[in-house]
Short mmCIF file of C-alpha atoms and ligand atoms in Angstrom, two decimals:
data_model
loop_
_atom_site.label_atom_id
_atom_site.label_comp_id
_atom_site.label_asym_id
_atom_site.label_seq_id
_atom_site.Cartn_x
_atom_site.Cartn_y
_atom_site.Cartn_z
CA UNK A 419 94.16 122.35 51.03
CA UNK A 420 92.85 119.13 52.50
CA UNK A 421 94.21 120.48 56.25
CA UNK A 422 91.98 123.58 55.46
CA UNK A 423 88.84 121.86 54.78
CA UNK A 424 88.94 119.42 57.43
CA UNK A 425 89.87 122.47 59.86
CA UNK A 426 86.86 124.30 58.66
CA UNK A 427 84.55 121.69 59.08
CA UNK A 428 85.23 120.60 62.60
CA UNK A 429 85.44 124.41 63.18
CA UNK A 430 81.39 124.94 62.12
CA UNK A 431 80.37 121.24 64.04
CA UNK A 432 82.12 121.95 67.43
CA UNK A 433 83.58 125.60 67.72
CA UNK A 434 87.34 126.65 67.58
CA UNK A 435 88.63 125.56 70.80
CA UNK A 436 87.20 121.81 70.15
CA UNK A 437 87.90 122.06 66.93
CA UNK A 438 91.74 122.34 67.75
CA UNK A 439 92.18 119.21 69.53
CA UNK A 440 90.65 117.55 66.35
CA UNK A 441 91.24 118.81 63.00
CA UNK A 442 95.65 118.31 63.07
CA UNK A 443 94.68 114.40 64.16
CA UNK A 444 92.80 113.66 61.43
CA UNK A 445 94.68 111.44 58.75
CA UNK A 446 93.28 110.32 55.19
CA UNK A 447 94.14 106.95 54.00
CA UNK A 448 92.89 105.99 50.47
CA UNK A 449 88.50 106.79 50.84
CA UNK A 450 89.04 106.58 54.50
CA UNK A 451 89.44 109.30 57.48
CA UNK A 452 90.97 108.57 61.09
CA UNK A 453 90.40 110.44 63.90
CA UNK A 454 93.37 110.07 66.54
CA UNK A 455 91.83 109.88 69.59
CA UNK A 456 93.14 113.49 71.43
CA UNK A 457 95.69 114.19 73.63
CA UNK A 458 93.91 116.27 76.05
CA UNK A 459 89.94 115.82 76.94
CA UNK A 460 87.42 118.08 76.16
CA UNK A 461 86.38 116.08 72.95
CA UNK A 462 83.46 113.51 73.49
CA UNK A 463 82.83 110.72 71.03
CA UNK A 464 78.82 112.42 70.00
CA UNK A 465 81.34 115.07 69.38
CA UNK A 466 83.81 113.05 67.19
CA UNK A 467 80.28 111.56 65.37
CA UNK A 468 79.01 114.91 64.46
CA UNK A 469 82.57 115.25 62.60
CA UNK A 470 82.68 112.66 60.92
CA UNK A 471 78.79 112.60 59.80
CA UNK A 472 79.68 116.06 58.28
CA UNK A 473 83.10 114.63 56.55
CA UNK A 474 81.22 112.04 54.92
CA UNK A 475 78.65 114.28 53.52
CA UNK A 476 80.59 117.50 52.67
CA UNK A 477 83.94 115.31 51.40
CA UNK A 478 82.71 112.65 48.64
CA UNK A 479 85.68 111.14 48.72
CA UNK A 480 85.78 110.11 52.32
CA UNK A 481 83.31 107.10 52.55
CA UNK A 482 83.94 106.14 55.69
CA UNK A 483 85.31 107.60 59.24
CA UNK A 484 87.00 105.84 62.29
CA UNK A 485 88.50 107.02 65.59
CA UNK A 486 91.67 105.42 66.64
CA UNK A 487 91.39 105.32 70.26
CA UNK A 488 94.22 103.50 71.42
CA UNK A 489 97.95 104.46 70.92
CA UNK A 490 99.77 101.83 67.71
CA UNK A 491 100.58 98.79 70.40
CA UNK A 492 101.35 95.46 70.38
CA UNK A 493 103.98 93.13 67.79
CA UNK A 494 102.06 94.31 65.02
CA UNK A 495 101.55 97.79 65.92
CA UNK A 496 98.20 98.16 65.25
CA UNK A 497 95.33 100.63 66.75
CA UNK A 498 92.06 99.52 68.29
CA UNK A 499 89.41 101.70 66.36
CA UNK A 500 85.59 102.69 66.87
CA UNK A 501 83.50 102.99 63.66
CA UNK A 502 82.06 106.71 63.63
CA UNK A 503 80.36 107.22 60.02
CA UNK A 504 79.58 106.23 56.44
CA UNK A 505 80.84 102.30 55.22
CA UNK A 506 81.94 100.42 57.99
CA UNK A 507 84.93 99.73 55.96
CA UNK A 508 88.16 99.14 57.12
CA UNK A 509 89.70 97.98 54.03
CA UNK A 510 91.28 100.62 51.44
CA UNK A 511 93.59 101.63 48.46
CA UNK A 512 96.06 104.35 49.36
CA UNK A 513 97.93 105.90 47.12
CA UNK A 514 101.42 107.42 47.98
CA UNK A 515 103.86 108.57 45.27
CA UNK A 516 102.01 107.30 42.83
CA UNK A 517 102.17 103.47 44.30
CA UNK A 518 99.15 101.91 45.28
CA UNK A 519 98.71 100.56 48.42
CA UNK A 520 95.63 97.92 49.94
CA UNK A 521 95.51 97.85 53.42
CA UNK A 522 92.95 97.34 56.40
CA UNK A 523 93.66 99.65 59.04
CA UNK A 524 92.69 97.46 61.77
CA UNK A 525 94.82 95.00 60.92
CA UNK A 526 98.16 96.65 59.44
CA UNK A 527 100.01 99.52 60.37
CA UNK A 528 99.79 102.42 58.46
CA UNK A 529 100.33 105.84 58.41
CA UNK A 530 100.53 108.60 55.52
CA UNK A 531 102.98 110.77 58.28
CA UNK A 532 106.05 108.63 57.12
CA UNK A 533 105.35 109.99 53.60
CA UNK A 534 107.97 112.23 53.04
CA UNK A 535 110.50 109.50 54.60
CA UNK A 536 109.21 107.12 52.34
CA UNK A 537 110.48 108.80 49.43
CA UNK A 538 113.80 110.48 51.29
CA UNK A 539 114.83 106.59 51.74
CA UNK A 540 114.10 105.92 48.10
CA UNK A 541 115.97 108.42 46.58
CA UNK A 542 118.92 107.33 48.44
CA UNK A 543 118.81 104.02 46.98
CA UNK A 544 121.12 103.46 44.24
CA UNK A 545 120.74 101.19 41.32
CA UNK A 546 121.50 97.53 41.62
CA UNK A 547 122.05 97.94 45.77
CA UNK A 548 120.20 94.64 48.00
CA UNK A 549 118.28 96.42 50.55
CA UNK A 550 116.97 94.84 53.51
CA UNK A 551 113.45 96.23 55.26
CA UNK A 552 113.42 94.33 58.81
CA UNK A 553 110.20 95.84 59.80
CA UNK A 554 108.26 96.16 56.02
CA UNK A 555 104.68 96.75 57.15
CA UNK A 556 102.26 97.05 54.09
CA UNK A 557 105.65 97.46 51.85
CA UNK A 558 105.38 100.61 51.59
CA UNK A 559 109.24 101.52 52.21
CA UNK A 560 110.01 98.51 50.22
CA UNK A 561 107.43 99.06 47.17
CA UNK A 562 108.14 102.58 46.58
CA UNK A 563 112.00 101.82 46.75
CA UNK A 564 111.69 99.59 44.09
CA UNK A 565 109.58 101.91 42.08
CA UNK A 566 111.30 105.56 42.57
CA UNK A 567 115.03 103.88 42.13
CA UNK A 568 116.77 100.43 40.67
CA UNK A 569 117.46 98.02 43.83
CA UNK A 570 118.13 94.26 42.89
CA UNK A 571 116.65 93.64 45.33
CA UNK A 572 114.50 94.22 48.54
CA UNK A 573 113.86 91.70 51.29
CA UNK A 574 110.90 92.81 52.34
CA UNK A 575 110.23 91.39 56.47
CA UNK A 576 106.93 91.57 58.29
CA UNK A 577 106.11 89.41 61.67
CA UNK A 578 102.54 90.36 60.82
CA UNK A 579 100.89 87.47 58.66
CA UNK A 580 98.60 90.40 57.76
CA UNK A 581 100.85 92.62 56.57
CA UNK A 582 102.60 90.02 55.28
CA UNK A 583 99.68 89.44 53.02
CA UNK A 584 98.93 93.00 52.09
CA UNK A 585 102.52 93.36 51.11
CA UNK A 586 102.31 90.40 48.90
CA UNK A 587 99.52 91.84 47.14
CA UNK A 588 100.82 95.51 47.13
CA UNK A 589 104.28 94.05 45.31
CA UNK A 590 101.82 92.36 42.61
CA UNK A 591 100.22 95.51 42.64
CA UNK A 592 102.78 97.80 41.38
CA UNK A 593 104.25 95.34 39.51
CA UNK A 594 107.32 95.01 41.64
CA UNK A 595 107.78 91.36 41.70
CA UNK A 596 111.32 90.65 40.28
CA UNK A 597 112.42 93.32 42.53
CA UNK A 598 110.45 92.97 46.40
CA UNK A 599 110.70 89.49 47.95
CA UNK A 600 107.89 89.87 51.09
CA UNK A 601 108.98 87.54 53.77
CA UNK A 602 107.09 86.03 56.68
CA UNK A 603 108.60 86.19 60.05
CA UNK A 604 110.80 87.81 62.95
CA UNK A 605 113.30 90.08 61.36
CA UNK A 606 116.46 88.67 63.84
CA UNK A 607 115.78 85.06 63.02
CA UNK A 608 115.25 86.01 58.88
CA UNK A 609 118.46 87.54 58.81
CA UNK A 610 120.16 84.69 60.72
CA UNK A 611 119.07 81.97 58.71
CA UNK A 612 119.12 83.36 54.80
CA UNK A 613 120.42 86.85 55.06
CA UNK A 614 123.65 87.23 56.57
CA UNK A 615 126.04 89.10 54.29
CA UNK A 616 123.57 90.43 51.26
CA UNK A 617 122.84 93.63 52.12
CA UNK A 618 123.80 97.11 51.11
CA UNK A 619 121.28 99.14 52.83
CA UNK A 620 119.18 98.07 55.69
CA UNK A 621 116.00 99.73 57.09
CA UNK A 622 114.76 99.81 60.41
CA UNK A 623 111.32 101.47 60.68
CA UNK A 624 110.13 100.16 64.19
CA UNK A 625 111.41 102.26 66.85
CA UNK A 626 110.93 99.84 69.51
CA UNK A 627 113.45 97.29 68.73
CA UNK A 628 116.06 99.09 66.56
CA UNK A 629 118.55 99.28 69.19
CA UNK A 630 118.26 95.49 69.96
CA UNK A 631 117.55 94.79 66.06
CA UNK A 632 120.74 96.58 65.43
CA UNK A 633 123.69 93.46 65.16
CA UNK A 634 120.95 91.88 62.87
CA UNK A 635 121.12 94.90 61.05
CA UNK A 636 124.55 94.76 60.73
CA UNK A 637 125.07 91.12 60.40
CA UNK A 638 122.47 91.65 56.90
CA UNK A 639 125.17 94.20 55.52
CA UNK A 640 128.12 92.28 53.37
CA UNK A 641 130.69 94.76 54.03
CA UNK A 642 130.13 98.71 54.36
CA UNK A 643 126.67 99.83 54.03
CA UNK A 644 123.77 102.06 55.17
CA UNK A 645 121.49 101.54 58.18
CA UNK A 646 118.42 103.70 58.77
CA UNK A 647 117.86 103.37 62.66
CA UNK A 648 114.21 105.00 63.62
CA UNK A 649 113.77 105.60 66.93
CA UNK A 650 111.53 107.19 69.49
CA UNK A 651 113.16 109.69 71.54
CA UNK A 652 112.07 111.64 74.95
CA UNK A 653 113.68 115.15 75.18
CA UNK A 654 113.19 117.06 78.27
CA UNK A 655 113.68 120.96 78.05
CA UNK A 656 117.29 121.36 77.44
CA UNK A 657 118.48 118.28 75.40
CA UNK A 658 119.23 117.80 71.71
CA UNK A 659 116.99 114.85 70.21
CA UNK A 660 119.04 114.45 67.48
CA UNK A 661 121.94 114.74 69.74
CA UNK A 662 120.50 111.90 72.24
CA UNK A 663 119.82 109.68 68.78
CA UNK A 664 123.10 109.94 67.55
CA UNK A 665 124.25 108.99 70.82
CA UNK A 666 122.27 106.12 71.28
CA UNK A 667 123.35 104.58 67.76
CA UNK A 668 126.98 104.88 68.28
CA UNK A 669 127.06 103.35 71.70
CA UNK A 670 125.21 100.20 70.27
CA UNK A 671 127.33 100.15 67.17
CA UNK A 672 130.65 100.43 69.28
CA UNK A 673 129.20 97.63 71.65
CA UNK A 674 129.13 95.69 68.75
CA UNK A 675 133.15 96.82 67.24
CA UNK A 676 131.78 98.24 64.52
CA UNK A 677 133.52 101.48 62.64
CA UNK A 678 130.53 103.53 61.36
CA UNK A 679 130.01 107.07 60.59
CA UNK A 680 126.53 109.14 60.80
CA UNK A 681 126.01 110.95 57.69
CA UNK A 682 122.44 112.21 58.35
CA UNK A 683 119.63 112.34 61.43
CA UNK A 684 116.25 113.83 61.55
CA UNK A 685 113.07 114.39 63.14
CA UNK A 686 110.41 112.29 61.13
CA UNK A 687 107.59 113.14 63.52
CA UNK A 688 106.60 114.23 66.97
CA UNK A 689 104.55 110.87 68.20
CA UNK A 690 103.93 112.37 72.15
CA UNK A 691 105.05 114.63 74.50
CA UNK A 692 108.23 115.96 73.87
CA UNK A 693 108.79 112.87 72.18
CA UNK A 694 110.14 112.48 68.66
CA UNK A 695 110.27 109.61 65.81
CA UNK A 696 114.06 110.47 64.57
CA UNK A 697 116.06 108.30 61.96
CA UNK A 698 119.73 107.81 61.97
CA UNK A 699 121.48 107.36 58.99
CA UNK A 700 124.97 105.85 59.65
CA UNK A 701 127.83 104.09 57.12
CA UNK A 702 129.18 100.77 59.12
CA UNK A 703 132.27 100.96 57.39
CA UNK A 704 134.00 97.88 58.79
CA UNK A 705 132.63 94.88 61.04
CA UNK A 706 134.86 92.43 63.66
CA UNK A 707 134.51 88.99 62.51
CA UNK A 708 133.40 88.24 66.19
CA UNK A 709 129.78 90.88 65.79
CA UNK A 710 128.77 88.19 62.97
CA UNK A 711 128.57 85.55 65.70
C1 SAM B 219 106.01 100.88 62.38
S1 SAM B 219 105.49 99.46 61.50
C2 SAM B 219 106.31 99.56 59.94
C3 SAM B 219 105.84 100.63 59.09
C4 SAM B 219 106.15 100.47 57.63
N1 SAM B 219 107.58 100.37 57.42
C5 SAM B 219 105.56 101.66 56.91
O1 SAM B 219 106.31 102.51 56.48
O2 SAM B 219 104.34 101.69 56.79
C6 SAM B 219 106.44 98.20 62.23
C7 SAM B 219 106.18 96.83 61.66
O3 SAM B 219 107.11 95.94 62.26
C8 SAM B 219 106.47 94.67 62.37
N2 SAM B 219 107.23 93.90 63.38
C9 SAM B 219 107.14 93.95 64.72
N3 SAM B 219 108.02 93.10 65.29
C10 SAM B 219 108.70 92.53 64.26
C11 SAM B 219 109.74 91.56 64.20
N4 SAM B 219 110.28 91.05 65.31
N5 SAM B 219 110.20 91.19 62.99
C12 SAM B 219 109.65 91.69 61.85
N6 SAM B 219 108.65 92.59 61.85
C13 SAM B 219 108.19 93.03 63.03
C14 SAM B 219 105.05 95.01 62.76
O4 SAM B 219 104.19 93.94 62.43
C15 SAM B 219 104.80 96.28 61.92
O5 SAM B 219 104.18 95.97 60.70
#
Protein backbone atom coordinates (compact mmCIF):
# COMPACT_ATOMS: atom_id res chain seq x y z
CA UNK A 1 0.00 0.00 0.00
CA UNK A 2 2.74 2.34 1.12
CA UNK A 3 4.99 1.04 -2.19
CA UNK A 4 1.84 2.18 -4.22
CA UNK A 5 1.58 5.59 -2.97
CA UNK A 6 5.06 6.49 -3.00
CA UNK A 7 5.16 4.97 -6.71
CA UNK A 8 2.31 7.17 -7.65
CA UNK A 9 3.64 10.17 -6.39
CA UNK A 10 7.06 10.22 -7.89
CA UNK A 11 5.15 8.96 -11.00
CA UNK A 12 2.93 12.54 -11.25
CA UNK A 13 6.37 14.80 -10.05
CA UNK A 14 8.87 13.29 -12.60
CA UNK A 15 7.19 10.86 -15.22
CA UNK A 16 7.45 6.97 -15.32
CA UNK A 17 10.84 6.41 -16.53
CA UNK A 18 12.34 8.79 -13.60
CA UNK A 19 10.02 7.71 -11.50
CA UNK A 20 11.50 4.07 -11.69
CA UNK A 21 14.89 4.76 -10.59
CA UNK A 22 13.20 6.35 -7.45
CA UNK A 23 10.13 5.07 -6.00
CA UNK A 24 11.71 1.03 -5.04
CA UNK A 25 14.69 3.21 -3.11
CA UNK A 26 12.66 4.92 -1.00
CA UNK A 27 12.63 3.51 2.69
CA UNK A 28 10.36 4.79 5.71
CA UNK A 29 11.85 4.83 9.07
CA UNK A 30 9.54 5.92 11.98
CA UNK A 31 8.10 9.91 10.51
CA UNK A 32 11.04 9.84 8.24
CA UNK A 33 11.60 8.98 4.33
CA UNK A 34 15.11 8.12 2.63
CA UNK A 35 15.82 8.42 -0.71
CA UNK A 36 18.79 5.98 -1.79
CA UNK A 37 20.70 7.82 -3.96
CA UNK A 38 20.13 5.71 -7.61
CA UNK A 39 21.99 3.31 -9.24
CA UNK A 40 21.95 4.66 -12.63
CA UNK A 41 21.79 8.66 -13.50
CA UNK A 42 19.11 10.30 -14.96
CA UNK A 43 17.75 11.54 -11.49
CA UNK A 44 18.96 15.13 -10.43
CA UNK A 45 18.76 16.28 -6.85
CA UNK A 46 15.83 19.49 -7.96
CA UNK A 47 14.41 16.25 -9.08
CA UNK A 48 14.77 14.26 -5.78
CA UNK A 49 13.41 17.86 -3.99
CA UNK A 50 10.29 17.99 -5.97
CA UNK A 51 9.70 14.31 -4.43
CA UNK A 52 10.14 14.78 -1.41
CA UNK A 53 8.30 18.38 -1.18
CA UNK A 54 5.25 16.36 -2.51
CA UNK A 55 5.84 13.35 0.20
CA UNK A 56 5.77 15.72 2.89
CA UNK A 57 2.63 17.36 1.85
CA UNK A 58 0.52 14.49 0.39
CA UNK A 59 1.89 11.80 3.32
CA UNK A 60 1.22 13.46 6.93
CA UNK A 61 3.05 11.09 8.40
CA UNK A 62 6.34 11.67 6.72
CA UNK A 63 7.72 14.92 8.36
CA UNK A 64 10.78 14.94 7.01
CA UNK A 65 12.83 13.58 3.75
CA UNK A 66 16.61 12.82 3.20
CA UNK A 67 18.68 11.39 0.33
CA UNK A 68 21.33 8.96 1.23
CA UNK A 69 23.94 9.64 -1.19
CA UNK A 70 26.71 7.60 -0.26
CA UNK A 71 26.76 3.72 -0.06
CA UNK A 72 26.58 2.42 4.28
CA UNK A 73 30.67 2.83 4.76
CA UNK A 74 32.97 3.07 7.28
CA UNK A 75 33.27 0.97 11.10
CA UNK A 76 29.98 2.17 11.85
CA UNK A 77 28.31 1.72 8.66
CA UNK A 78 26.68 4.73 8.36
CA UNK A 79 25.43 6.89 5.14
CA UNK A 80 26.34 10.49 4.42
CA UNK A 81 22.84 12.17 3.78
CA UNK A 82 21.54 15.57 2.15
CA UNK A 83 18.44 17.13 3.81
CA UNK A 84 15.68 17.40 0.94
CA UNK A 85 12.27 18.49 2.78
CA UNK A 86 10.07 19.14 5.80
CA UNK A 87 12.01 18.96 9.65
CA UNK A 88 15.51 18.76 9.27
CA UNK A 89 15.29 15.90 11.59
CA UNK A 90 17.38 13.12 11.70
CA UNK A 91 16.30 11.67 14.86
CA UNK A 92 13.18 9.13 14.94
CA UNK A 93 11.02 6.32 16.58
CA UNK A 94 10.63 3.27 14.37
CA UNK A 95 8.55 0.81 15.04
CA UNK A 96 9.17 -2.87 13.88
CA UNK A 97 7.14 -5.81 15.24
CA UNK A 98 5.67 -3.93 17.54
CA UNK A 99 9.18 -2.81 19.33
CA UNK A 100 10.06 0.62 19.34
CA UNK A 101 13.06 1.76 18.12
CA UNK A 102 14.98 5.62 18.54
CA UNK A 103 17.53 6.12 16.21
CA UNK A 104 19.31 9.02 14.19
CA UNK A 105 19.97 7.95 10.84
CA UNK A 106 23.07 9.81 10.41
CA UNK A 107 24.58 8.41 13.08
CA UNK A 108 23.39 4.59 13.38
CA UNK A 109 22.76 2.10 10.95
CA UNK A 110 19.50 1.25 10.13
CA UNK A 111 17.45 -0.26 7.78
CA UNK A 112 13.66 -1.56 7.78
CA UNK A 113 14.98 -4.24 4.70
CA UNK A 114 16.32 -6.65 7.48
CA UNK A 115 12.72 -6.76 8.79
CA UNK A 116 11.62 -9.96 7.93
CA UNK A 117 15.16 -11.40 9.21
CA UNK A 118 14.67 -9.72 12.27
CA UNK A 119 11.84 -11.73 13.23
CA UNK A 120 13.05 -15.17 11.23
CA UNK A 121 16.11 -14.97 13.89
CA UNK A 122 13.68 -14.47 16.72
CA UNK A 123 11.52 -17.13 16.23
CA UNK A 124 14.37 -19.42 16.18
CA UNK A 125 15.36 -18.51 19.55
CA UNK A 126 14.35 -20.82 22.14
CA UNK A 127 13.55 -20.11 25.70
CA UNK A 128 16.29 -19.73 28.25
CA UNK A 129 19.19 -19.94 25.22
CA UNK A 130 22.38 -16.98 25.80
CA UNK A 131 22.59 -15.40 22.51
CA UNK A 132 25.37 -13.38 21.45
CA UNK A 133 24.81 -10.26 18.76
CA UNK A 134 28.58 -9.29 17.70
CA UNK A 135 27.46 -6.58 15.48
CA UNK A 136 23.98 -5.22 17.53
CA UNK A 137 23.45 -1.87 15.82
CA UNK A 138 20.37 0.01 17.33
CA UNK A 139 19.42 -3.56 19.04
CA UNK A 140 17.17 -4.25 16.91
CA UNK A 141 18.11 -8.13 16.40
CA UNK A 142 18.76 -8.19 20.03
CA UNK A 143 15.49 -6.22 21.32
CA UNK A 144 13.04 -7.99 19.29
CA UNK A 145 14.71 -11.41 20.29
CA UNK A 146 14.09 -10.75 23.65
CA UNK A 147 10.59 -9.63 23.04
CA UNK A 148 9.12 -12.28 20.33
CA UNK A 149 10.88 -15.38 22.38
CA UNK A 150 12.47 -16.18 26.11
CA UNK A 151 16.47 -15.79 25.80
CA UNK A 152 18.34 -15.44 29.25
CA UNK A 153 20.09 -13.59 27.82
CA UNK A 154 21.48 -11.37 24.92
CA UNK A 155 24.89 -9.74 24.77
CA UNK A 156 24.14 -7.14 22.82
CA UNK A 157 27.85 -5.65 20.94
CA UNK A 158 28.16 -2.37 19.10
CA UNK A 159 31.75 -0.61 18.24
CA UNK A 160 29.55 2.42 17.62
CA UNK A 161 29.35 4.60 20.92
CA UNK A 162 26.21 5.82 19.09
CA UNK A 163 24.57 2.92 18.62
CA UNK A 164 25.75 1.87 21.63
CA UNK A 165 23.67 4.58 23.15
CA UNK A 166 20.55 4.16 21.11
CA UNK A 167 20.59 0.53 22.04
CA UNK A 168 20.80 1.37 25.64
CA UNK A 169 17.84 3.41 25.38
CA UNK A 170 15.88 1.10 22.94
CA UNK A 171 16.42 -1.96 25.73
CA UNK A 172 14.85 0.59 28.42
CA UNK A 173 12.46 1.20 25.90
CA UNK A 174 10.80 -2.04 25.48
CA UNK A 175 11.39 -2.92 28.73
CA UNK A 176 13.99 -5.52 27.98
CA UNK A 177 16.46 -4.88 30.63
CA UNK A 178 16.85 -8.18 32.62
CA UNK A 179 17.10 -9.78 29.33
CA UNK A 180 19.59 -7.38 26.67
CA UNK A 181 22.98 -6.44 28.16
CA UNK A 182 24.26 -3.55 25.35
CA UNK A 183 27.96 -3.62 25.37
CA UNK A 184 30.52 -1.08 24.21
CA UNK A 185 33.28 -2.20 22.02
CA UNK A 186 34.97 -4.47 19.21
CA UNK A 187 33.08 -7.67 19.02
CA UNK A 188 36.63 -10.00 18.82
CA UNK A 189 38.12 -8.38 21.87
CA UNK A 190 34.37 -8.60 23.92
CA UNK A 191 34.23 -12.10 23.34
CA UNK A 192 37.89 -12.68 24.34
CA UNK A 193 37.84 -11.06 27.50
CA UNK A 194 34.13 -11.93 29.16
CA UNK A 195 32.48 -14.16 26.66
CA UNK A 196 34.22 -17.18 25.84
CA UNK A 197 32.05 -20.24 26.38
CA UNK A 198 28.33 -18.60 27.12
CA UNK A 199 26.74 -18.75 24.13
CA UNK A 200 24.08 -20.79 22.44
CA UNK A 201 23.36 -18.80 19.45
CA UNK A 202 25.53 -16.20 17.98
CA UNK A 203 24.64 -13.51 15.36
CA UNK A 204 26.66 -12.00 12.88
CA UNK A 205 24.87 -9.19 10.99
CA UNK A 206 27.92 -7.31 9.38
CA UNK A 207 28.88 -8.85 6.25
CA UNK A 208 32.21 -7.41 6.12
CA UNK A 209 33.93 -9.14 8.86
CA UNK A 210 31.94 -12.38 9.40
CA UNK A 211 34.42 -14.52 7.85
CA UNK A 212 37.28 -13.06 10.01
CA UNK A 213 34.70 -12.59 13.06
CA UNK A 214 33.98 -16.21 12.67
CA UNK A 215 36.56 -18.13 15.53
CA UNK A 216 35.14 -15.31 17.82
CA UNK A 217 31.97 -16.54 16.90
CA UNK A 218 32.76 -19.80 17.72
CA UNK A 219 34.95 -19.26 20.64
CA UNK A 220 31.35 -17.32 22.25
CA UNK A 221 29.49 -20.78 21.75
CA UNK A 222 29.95 -23.24 25.02
CA UNK A 223 29.57 -26.34 23.16
CA UNK A 224 27.17 -26.93 20.01
CA UNK A 225 25.28 -24.00 18.92
CA UNK A 226 23.90 -21.77 16.13
CA UNK A 227 25.80 -19.14 14.12
CA UNK A 228 24.02 -16.79 11.72
CA UNK A 229 26.91 -15.75 9.24
CA UNK A 230 25.57 -12.66 6.87
CA UNK A 231 27.48 -12.06 4.13
CA UNK A 232 27.73 -10.13 0.93
CA UNK A 233 28.09 -12.20 -2.03
CA UNK A 234 29.05 -11.36 -5.90
CA UNK A 235 27.45 -13.90 -8.35
CA UNK A 236 28.36 -13.66 -11.89
CA UNK A 237 25.88 -15.29 -14.48
CA UNK A 238 26.17 -18.90 -13.83
CA UNK A 239 26.96 -19.36 -10.05
CA UNK A 240 24.78 -20.31 -7.09
CA UNK A 241 24.93 -17.48 -4.29
CA UNK A 242 23.76 -19.61 -1.84
CA UNK A 243 26.02 -22.20 -3.16
CA UNK A 244 29.23 -19.74 -3.02
CA UNK A 245 27.92 -18.81 0.82
CA UNK A 246 27.77 -22.14 1.95
CA UNK A 247 31.06 -22.61 0.59
CA UNK A 248 32.66 -19.84 2.05
CA UNK A 249 31.37 -20.78 5.71
CA UNK A 250 32.55 -24.27 5.67
CA UNK A 251 36.02 -23.54 4.46
CA UNK A 252 36.45 -21.01 7.43
CA UNK A 253 34.81 -23.33 9.88
CA UNK A 254 37.08 -26.35 8.73
CA UNK A 255 40.16 -23.90 8.92
CA UNK A 256 39.26 -23.58 12.28
CA UNK A 257 38.56 -27.89 13.08
CA UNK A 258 35.31 -27.28 13.70
CA UNK A 259 32.38 -30.08 12.90
CA UNK A 260 29.33 -27.98 11.85
CA UNK A 261 26.40 -28.60 9.75
CA UNK A 262 24.30 -25.88 7.61
CA UNK A 263 20.76 -26.24 8.34
CA UNK A 264 19.47 -23.15 6.46
CA UNK A 265 20.86 -20.19 3.87
CA UNK A 266 19.07 -17.40 2.22
CA UNK A 267 19.00 -14.37 0.27
CA UNK A 268 18.14 -11.44 2.76
CA UNK A 269 18.57 -8.76 0.11
CA UNK A 270 20.12 -7.77 -3.15
CA UNK A 271 22.56 -4.71 -1.86
CA UNK A 272 24.32 -4.14 -5.72
CA UNK A 273 24.91 -5.61 -8.78
CA UNK A 274 24.49 -9.10 -8.85
CA UNK A 275 25.36 -8.90 -5.39
CA UNK A 276 23.42 -10.45 -2.53
CA UNK A 277 23.18 -10.03 1.50
CA UNK A 278 22.79 -14.01 2.27
CA UNK A 279 22.80 -15.56 5.90
CA UNK A 280 24.12 -18.90 6.78
CA UNK A 281 22.72 -20.75 9.38
CA UNK A 282 25.11 -23.56 10.53
CA UNK A 283 25.16 -26.03 13.93
CA UNK A 284 29.07 -26.12 15.16
CA UNK A 285 28.55 -29.30 16.65
CA UNK A 286 31.97 -29.90 18.17
CA UNK A 287 35.13 -27.48 18.60
CA UNK A 288 39.18 -28.61 18.91
CA UNK A 289 40.41 -27.39 22.13
CA UNK A 290 43.26 -25.73 20.00
CA UNK A 291 40.31 -23.10 17.85
CA UNK A 292 39.67 -21.65 21.55
CA UNK A 293 43.26 -20.40 21.57
C1 LIG B 1 25.01 -3.79 9.49
S1 LIG B 1 25.12 -2.97 11.03
C2 LIG B 1 24.15 -3.95 12.14
C3 LIG B 1 22.74 -3.91 11.87
C4 LIG B 1 21.86 -4.31 13.03
N1 LIG B 1 22.17 -5.65 13.45
C5 LIG B 1 20.43 -4.17 12.57
O1 LIG B 1 19.79 -5.18 12.36
O2 LIG B 1 19.98 -3.03 12.45
C6 LIG B 1 26.71 -3.43 11.58
C7 LIG B 1 27.09 -2.85 12.92
O3 LIG B 1 28.34 -3.41 13.29
C8 LIG B 1 29.05 -2.42 14.03
N2 LIG B 1 30.47 -2.80 14.01
C9 LIG B 1 31.40 -2.59 13.06
N3 LIG B 1 32.58 -3.12 13.41
C10 LIG B 1 32.38 -3.71 14.62
C11 LIG B 1 33.23 -4.42 15.51
N4 LIG B 1 34.50 -4.66 15.20
N5 LIG B 1 32.71 -4.88 16.66
C12 LIG B 1 31.41 -4.62 17.00
N6 LIG B 1 30.57 -3.93 16.20
C13 LIG B 1 31.03 -3.50 15.02
C14 LIG B 1 28.72 -1.12 13.32
O4 LIG B 1 28.92 -0.02 14.19
C15 LIG B 1 27.24 -1.35 12.93
O5 LIG B 1 26.39 -0.80 13.90
Amino acid sequence: MANRLLRRIAEEVLGGEKARLVWSRIDIIGDIAVIKRPFTGGVDLEDLKRVAAELVRRLPYIKSVWLAYSPVEGPYKTREFIHLAGEPRSETVYVEHGCRFRVDIRRVFITPRLNYEHIRIARLVEPGEVVVNMFAGAGLFSIIAACKSRPRTVYSIDVNPDAYRFMVENVRLNRVEDVVVPILGDAARVVEERLVRVADRVLMPLPELALEYLPYAVKALRGRGTVHVYLHVHYPRGTDPLKTSERLVGEALKALGVRYKVVGSRRVRPVGPRTLQTVVDVVVESVKEEALG
